[in-house]
JSON list of C-alpha atoms in Angstrom, two decimals:
[
{"chain": "A", "resi": 1, "resn": "UNK", "atom": "CA", "xyz": [-6.59, 43.17, -63.53]},
{"chain": "A", "resi": 2, "resn": "UNK", "atom": "CA", "xyz": [-9.54, 41.35, -64.98]},
{"chain": "A", "resi": 3, "resn": "UNK", "atom": "CA", "xyz": [-12.82, 40.47, -63.37]},
{"chain": "A", "resi": 4, "resn": "UNK", "atom": "CA", "xyz": [-13.19, 36.70, -63.09]},
{"chain": "A", "resi": 5, "resn": "UNK", "atom": "CA", "xyz": [-16.48, 36.99, -65.00]},
{"chain": "A", "resi": 6, "resn": "UNK", "atom": "CA", "xyz": [-14.74, 38.32, -68.13]},
{"chain": "A", "resi": 7, "resn": "UNK", "atom": "CA", "xyz": [-14.45, 35.89, -71.01]},
{"chain": "A", "resi": 8, "resn": "UNK", "atom": "CA", "xyz": [-11.82, 35.24, -73.64]},
{"chain": "A", "resi": 9, "resn": "UNK", "atom": "CA", "xyz": [-14.08, 36.95, -76.20]},
{"chain": "A", "resi": 10, "resn": "UNK", "atom": "CA", "xyz": [-13.99, 40.22, -74.21]},
{"chain": "A", "resi": 11, "resn": "UNK", "atom": "CA", "xyz": [-10.25, 40.79, -74.64]},
{"chain": "A", "resi": 12, "resn": "UNK", "atom": "CA", "xyz": [-8.30, 42.42, -77.43]},
{"chain": "A", "resi": 13, "resn": "UNK", "atom": "CA", "xyz": [-6.78, 39.99, -79.91]},
{"chain": "A", "resi": 14, "resn": "UNK", "atom": "CA", "xyz": [-3.22, 41.14, -79.11]},
{"chain": "A", "resi": 15, "resn": "UNK", "atom": "CA", "xyz": [-3.69, 41.15, -75.34]},
{"chain": "A", "resi": 16, "resn": "UNK", "atom": "CA", "xyz": [-2.11, 38.20, -73.50]},
{"chain": "A", "resi": 17, "resn": "UNK", "atom": "CA", "xyz": [-4.27, 36.62, -70.81]},
{"chain": "A", "resi": 18, "resn": "UNK", "atom": "CA", "xyz": [-2.44, 35.72, -67.60]},
{"chain": "A", "resi": 19, "resn": "UNK", "atom": "CA", "xyz": [-4.01, 33.58, -64.89]},
{"chain": "A", "resi": 20, "resn": "UNK", "atom": "CA", "xyz": [-2.20, 33.97, -61.57]},
{"chain": "A", "resi": 21, "resn": "UNK", "atom": "CA", "xyz": [-3.04, 31.20, -59.09]},
{"chain": "A", "resi": 22, "resn": "UNK", "atom": "CA", "xyz": [-2.05, 31.58, -55.47]},
{"chain": "A", "resi": 23, "resn": "UNK", "atom": "CA", "xyz": [-2.98, 32.97, -52.12]},
{"chain": "A", "resi": 24, "resn": "UNK", "atom": "CA", "xyz": [-4.32, 36.48, -52.62]},
{"chain": "A", "resi": 25, "resn": "UNK", "atom": "CA", "xyz": [-2.30, 37.83, -49.71]},
{"chain": "A", "resi": 26, "resn": "UNK", "atom": "CA", "xyz": [0.88, 36.61, -51.39]},
{"chain": "A", "resi": 27, "resn": "UNK", "atom": "CA", "xyz": [0.25, 38.39, -54.70]},
{"chain": "A", "resi": 28, "resn": "UNK", "atom": "CA", "xyz": [0.60, 41.90, -53.28]},
{"chain": "A", "resi": 29, "resn": "UNK", "atom": "CA", "xyz": [2.77, 43.81, -55.73]},
{"chain": "A", "resi": 30, "resn": "UNK", "atom": "CA", "xyz": [3.50, 40.66, -57.73]},
{"chain": "A", "resi": 31, "resn": "UNK", "atom": "CA", "xyz": [2.26, 42.27, -60.92]},
{"chain": "A", "resi": 32, "resn": "UNK", "atom": "CA", "xyz": [5.41, 44.44, -61.04]},
{"chain": "A", "resi": 33, "resn": "UNK", "atom": "CA", "xyz": [7.17, 43.67, -64.30]},
{"chain": "A", "resi": 34, "resn": "UNK", "atom": "CA", "xyz": [4.18, 41.98, -65.94]},
{"chain": "A", "resi": 35, "resn": "UNK", "atom": "CA", "xyz": [3.01, 43.39, -69.29]},
{"chain": "A", "resi": 36, "resn": "UNK", "atom": "CA", "xyz": [0.77, 46.41, -68.76]},
{"chain": "A", "resi": 37, "resn": "UNK", "atom": "CA", "xyz": [-1.45, 45.45, -71.69]},
{"chain": "A", "resi": 38, "resn": "UNK", "atom": "CA", "xyz": [-2.22, 41.99, -70.39]},
{"chain": "A", "resi": 39, "resn": "UNK", "atom": "CA", "xyz": [-5.42, 40.78, -68.83]},
{"chain": "A", "resi": 40, "resn": "UNK", "atom": "CA", "xyz": [-4.39, 39.41, -65.44]},
{"chain": "A", "resi": 41, "resn": "UNK", "atom": "CA", "xyz": [-6.80, 37.40, -63.35]},
{"chain": "A", "resi": 42, "resn": "UNK", "atom": "CA", "xyz": [-5.79, 36.49, -59.79]},
{"chain": "A", "resi": 43, "resn": "UNK", "atom": "CA", "xyz": [-7.51, 33.47, -58.21]},
{"chain": "A", "resi": 44, "resn": "UNK", "atom": "CA", "xyz": [-7.07, 31.18, -55.24]},
{"chain": "A", "resi": 45, "resn": "UNK", "atom": "CA", "xyz": [-6.15, 27.54, -55.94]},
{"chain": "A", "resi": 46, "resn": "UNK", "atom": "CA", "xyz": [-9.58, 26.35, -54.74]},
{"chain": "A", "resi": 47, "resn": "UNK", "atom": "CA", "xyz": [-11.29, 28.57, -57.35]},
{"chain": "A", "resi": 48, "resn": "UNK", "atom": "CA", "xyz": [-9.64, 26.84, -60.31]},
{"chain": "A", "resi": 49, "resn": "UNK", "atom": "CA", "xyz": [-11.96, 24.81, -62.53]},
{"chain": "A", "resi": 50, "resn": "UNK", "atom": "CA", "xyz": [-12.08, 23.50, -66.09]},
{"chain": "A", "resi": 51, "resn": "UNK", "atom": "CA", "xyz": [-14.94, 25.90, -66.77]},
{"chain": "A", "resi": 52, "resn": "UNK", "atom": "CA", "xyz": [-12.85, 28.86, -65.60]},
{"chain": "A", "resi": 53, "resn": "UNK", "atom": "CA", "xyz": [-9.97, 27.80, -67.86]},
{"chain": "A", "resi": 54, "resn": "UNK", "atom": "CA", "xyz": [-12.34, 27.49, -70.81]},
{"chain": "A", "resi": 55, "resn": "UNK", "atom": "CA", "xyz": [-13.92, 30.87, -70.09]},
{"chain": "A", "resi": 56, "resn": "UNK", "atom": "CA", "xyz": [-10.64, 32.79, -69.63]},
{"chain": "A", "resi": 57, "resn": "UNK", "atom": "CA", "xyz": [-8.52, 30.96, -72.19]},
{"chain": "A", "resi": 58, "resn": "UNK", "atom": "CA", "xyz": [-5.23, 31.90, -70.49]},
{"chain": "A", "resi": 59, "resn": "UNK", "atom": "CA", "xyz": [-2.08, 32.21, -72.56]},
{"chain": "A", "resi": 60, "resn": "UNK", "atom": "CA", "xyz": [-0.01, 31.47, -69.46]},
{"chain": "A", "resi": 61, "resn": "UNK", "atom": "CA", "xyz": [-0.65, 30.41, -65.87]},
{"chain": "A", "resi": 62, "resn": "UNK", "atom": "CA", "xyz": [1.62, 31.67, -63.09]},
{"chain": "A", "resi": 63, "resn": "UNK", "atom": "CA", "xyz": [1.88, 30.49, -59.50]},
{"chain": "A", "resi": 64, "resn": "UNK", "atom": "CA", "xyz": [4.37, 30.41, -56.68]},
{"chain": "A", "resi": 65, "resn": "UNK", "atom": "CA", "xyz": [6.53, 27.30, -56.57]},
{"chain": "A", "resi": 66, "resn": "UNK", "atom": "CA", "xyz": [5.27, 26.63, -53.06]},
{"chain": "A", "resi": 67, "resn": "UNK", "atom": "CA", "xyz": [2.77, 28.25, -50.72]},
{"chain": "A", "resi": 68, "resn": "UNK", "atom": "CA", "xyz": [0.79, 27.14, -47.68]},
{"chain": "A", "resi": 69, "resn": "UNK", "atom": "CA", "xyz": [-2.20, 25.72, -49.60]},
{"chain": "A", "resi": 70, "resn": "UNK", "atom": "CA", "xyz": [-0.54, 24.04, -52.63]},
{"chain": "A", "resi": 71, "resn": "UNK", "atom": "CA", "xyz": [2.69, 23.58, -54.54]},
{"chain": "A", "resi": 72, "resn": "UNK", "atom": "CA", "xyz": [3.54, 23.53, -58.24]},
{"chain": "A", "resi": 73, "resn": "UNK", "atom": "CA", "xyz": [3.05, 19.75, -58.48]},
{"chain": "A", "resi": 74, "resn": "UNK", "atom": "CA", "xyz": [-0.50, 20.04, -57.07]},
{"chain": "A", "resi": 75, "resn": "UNK", "atom": "CA", "xyz": [-1.37, 22.71, -59.62]},
{"chain": "A", "resi": 76, "resn": "UNK", "atom": "CA", "xyz": [0.33, 20.88, -62.50]},
{"chain": "A", "resi": 77, "resn": "UNK", "atom": "CA", "xyz": [-1.70, 17.74, -61.77]},
{"chain": "A", "resi": 78, "resn": "UNK", "atom": "CA", "xyz": [-4.96, 19.70, -61.63]},
{"chain": "A", "resi": 79, "resn": "UNK", "atom": "CA", "xyz": [-4.15, 21.51, -64.89]},
{"chain": "A", "resi": 80, "resn": "UNK", "atom": "CA", "xyz": [-3.20, 18.24, -66.56]},
{"chain": "A", "resi": 81, "resn": "UNK", "atom": "CA", "xyz": [-6.43, 16.65, -65.32]},
{"chain": "A", "resi": 82, "resn": "UNK", "atom": "CA", "xyz": [-8.41, 19.52, -66.87]},
{"chain": "A", "resi": 83, "resn": "UNK", "atom": "CA", "xyz": [-6.61, 18.95, -70.18]},
{"chain": "A", "resi": 84, "resn": "UNK", "atom": "CA", "xyz": [-4.75, 22.28, -70.09]},
{"chain": "A", "resi": 85, "resn": "UNK", "atom": "CA", "xyz": [-1.92, 22.21, -72.64]},
{"chain": "A", "resi": 86, "resn": "UNK", "atom": "CA", "xyz": [-0.75, 25.81, -72.38]},
{"chain": "A", "resi": 87, "resn": "UNK", "atom": "CA", "xyz": [2.19, 27.32, -70.53]},
{"chain": "A", "resi": 88, "resn": "UNK", "atom": "CA", "xyz": [2.44, 26.99, -66.76]},
{"chain": "A", "resi": 89, "resn": "UNK", "atom": "CA", "xyz": [5.26, 28.77, -64.96]},
{"chain": "A", "resi": 90, "resn": "UNK", "atom": "CA", "xyz": [6.05, 28.43, -61.26]},
{"chain": "A", "resi": 91, "resn": "UNK", "atom": "CA", "xyz": [7.81, 31.44, -59.77]},
{"chain": "A", "resi": 92, "resn": "UNK", "atom": "CA", "xyz": [10.42, 31.22, -57.05]},
{"chain": "A", "resi": 93, "resn": "UNK", "atom": "CA", "xyz": [13.61, 32.66, -55.77]},
{"chain": "A", "resi": 94, "resn": "UNK", "atom": "CA", "xyz": [16.60, 30.72, -57.00]},
{"chain": "A", "resi": 95, "resn": "UNK", "atom": "CA", "xyz": [16.40, 27.03, -56.06]},
{"chain": "A", "resi": 96, "resn": "UNK", "atom": "CA", "xyz": [19.53, 24.85, -55.78]},
{"chain": "A", "resi": 97, "resn": "UNK", "atom": "CA", "xyz": [18.61, 22.25, -58.42]},
{"chain": "A", "resi": 98, "resn": "UNK", "atom": "CA", "xyz": [15.72, 23.51, -60.57]},
{"chain": "A", "resi": 99, "resn": "UNK", "atom": "CA", "xyz": [16.13, 20.66, -63.05]},
{"chain": "A", "resi": 100, "resn": "UNK", "atom": "CA", "xyz": [14.94, 18.19, -60.39]},
{"chain": "A", "resi": 101, "resn": "UNK", "atom": "CA", "xyz": [11.65, 20.07, -60.10]},
{"chain": "A", "resi": 102, "resn": "UNK", "atom": "CA", "xyz": [11.26, 20.33, -63.88]},
{"chain": "A", "resi": 103, "resn": "UNK", "atom": "CA", "xyz": [11.97, 16.62, -64.29]},
{"chain": "A", "resi": 104, "resn": "UNK", "atom": "CA", "xyz": [9.45, 15.63, -61.61]},
{"chain": "A", "resi": 105, "resn": "UNK", "atom": "CA", "xyz": [6.66, 17.76, -63.07]},
{"chain": "A", "resi": 106, "resn": "UNK", "atom": "CA", "xyz": [7.39, 16.61, -66.63]},
{"chain": "A", "resi": 107, "resn": "UNK", "atom": "CA", "xyz": [7.40, 12.95, -65.50]},
{"chain": "A", "resi": 108, "resn": "UNK", "atom": "CA", "xyz": [3.98, 13.37, -63.90]},
{"chain": "A", "resi": 109, "resn": "UNK", "atom": "CA", "xyz": [2.45, 15.74, -66.48]},
{"chain": "A", "resi": 110, "resn": "UNK", "atom": "CA", "xyz": [4.34, 15.26, -69.77]},
{"chain": "A", "resi": 111, "resn": "UNK", "atom": "CA", "xyz": [1.80, 17.14, -71.91]},
{"chain": "A", "resi": 112, "resn": "UNK", "atom": "CA", "xyz": [2.02, 20.30, -69.78]},
{"chain": "A", "resi": 113, "resn": "UNK", "atom": "CA", "xyz": [4.39, 23.08, -70.88]},
{"chain": "A", "resi": 114, "resn": "UNK", "atom": "CA", "xyz": [6.00, 23.66, -67.47]},
{"chain": "A", "resi": 115, "resn": "UNK", "atom": "CA", "xyz": [9.02, 25.65, -66.42]},
{"chain": "A", "resi": 116, "resn": "UNK", "atom": "CA", "xyz": [10.37, 27.64, -63.49]},
{"chain": "A", "resi": 117, "resn": "UNK", "atom": "CA", "xyz": [10.80, 31.39, -63.42]},
{"chain": "A", "resi": 118, "resn": "UNK", "atom": "CA", "xyz": [13.54, 32.75, -61.19]},
{"chain": "A", "resi": 119, "resn": "UNK", "atom": "CA", "xyz": [12.13, 35.80, -59.45]},
{"chain": "A", "resi": 120, "resn": "UNK", "atom": "CA", "xyz": [14.66, 38.22, -57.99]},
{"chain": "A", "resi": 121, "resn": "UNK", "atom": "CA", "xyz": [13.51, 38.79, -54.44]},
{"chain": "A", "resi": 122, "resn": "UNK", "atom": "CA", "xyz": [16.14, 41.46, -53.82]},
{"chain": "A", "resi": 123, "resn": "UNK", "atom": "CA", "xyz": [14.77, 44.74, -52.62]},
{"chain": "A", "resi": 124, "resn": "UNK", "atom": "CA", "xyz": [14.33, 47.42, -55.28]},
{"chain": "A", "resi": 125, "resn": "UNK", "atom": "CA", "xyz": [16.73, 50.30, -54.91]},
{"chain": "A", "resi": 126, "resn": "UNK", "atom": "CA", "xyz": [15.94, 53.86, -55.94]},
{"chain": "A", "resi": 127, "resn": "UNK", "atom": "CA", "xyz": [18.53, 56.50, -56.54]},
{"chain": "A", "resi": 128, "resn": "UNK", "atom": "CA", "xyz": [17.08, 59.58, -54.83]}
]
């Protein structure tokens, strides 16, 4: 993980920068499966600012589709308002009609590169 005070200049050129926005209690273990050579910064929704985006220069922003303090539409609108034009991915277990969510976000924030990521919430099984 990266300290929030780190800047884009402090990272290796080949190291992707991931900004994970959510409720800190909900991110426990969520970094499983993320690239080990990435710089991951976890923040709460209320901590997001244009200055933070400029300082970190994230390659991708991840969040839950829905949590108690915000949903993907809230975050998409904030990112769009800040002029963010990078990739934003909302993570969720399988939803019945994901295209409806994509269409709604794209209609509201057409310049944002938004998509959903289906996260398998099945329990991991070990063989020993």
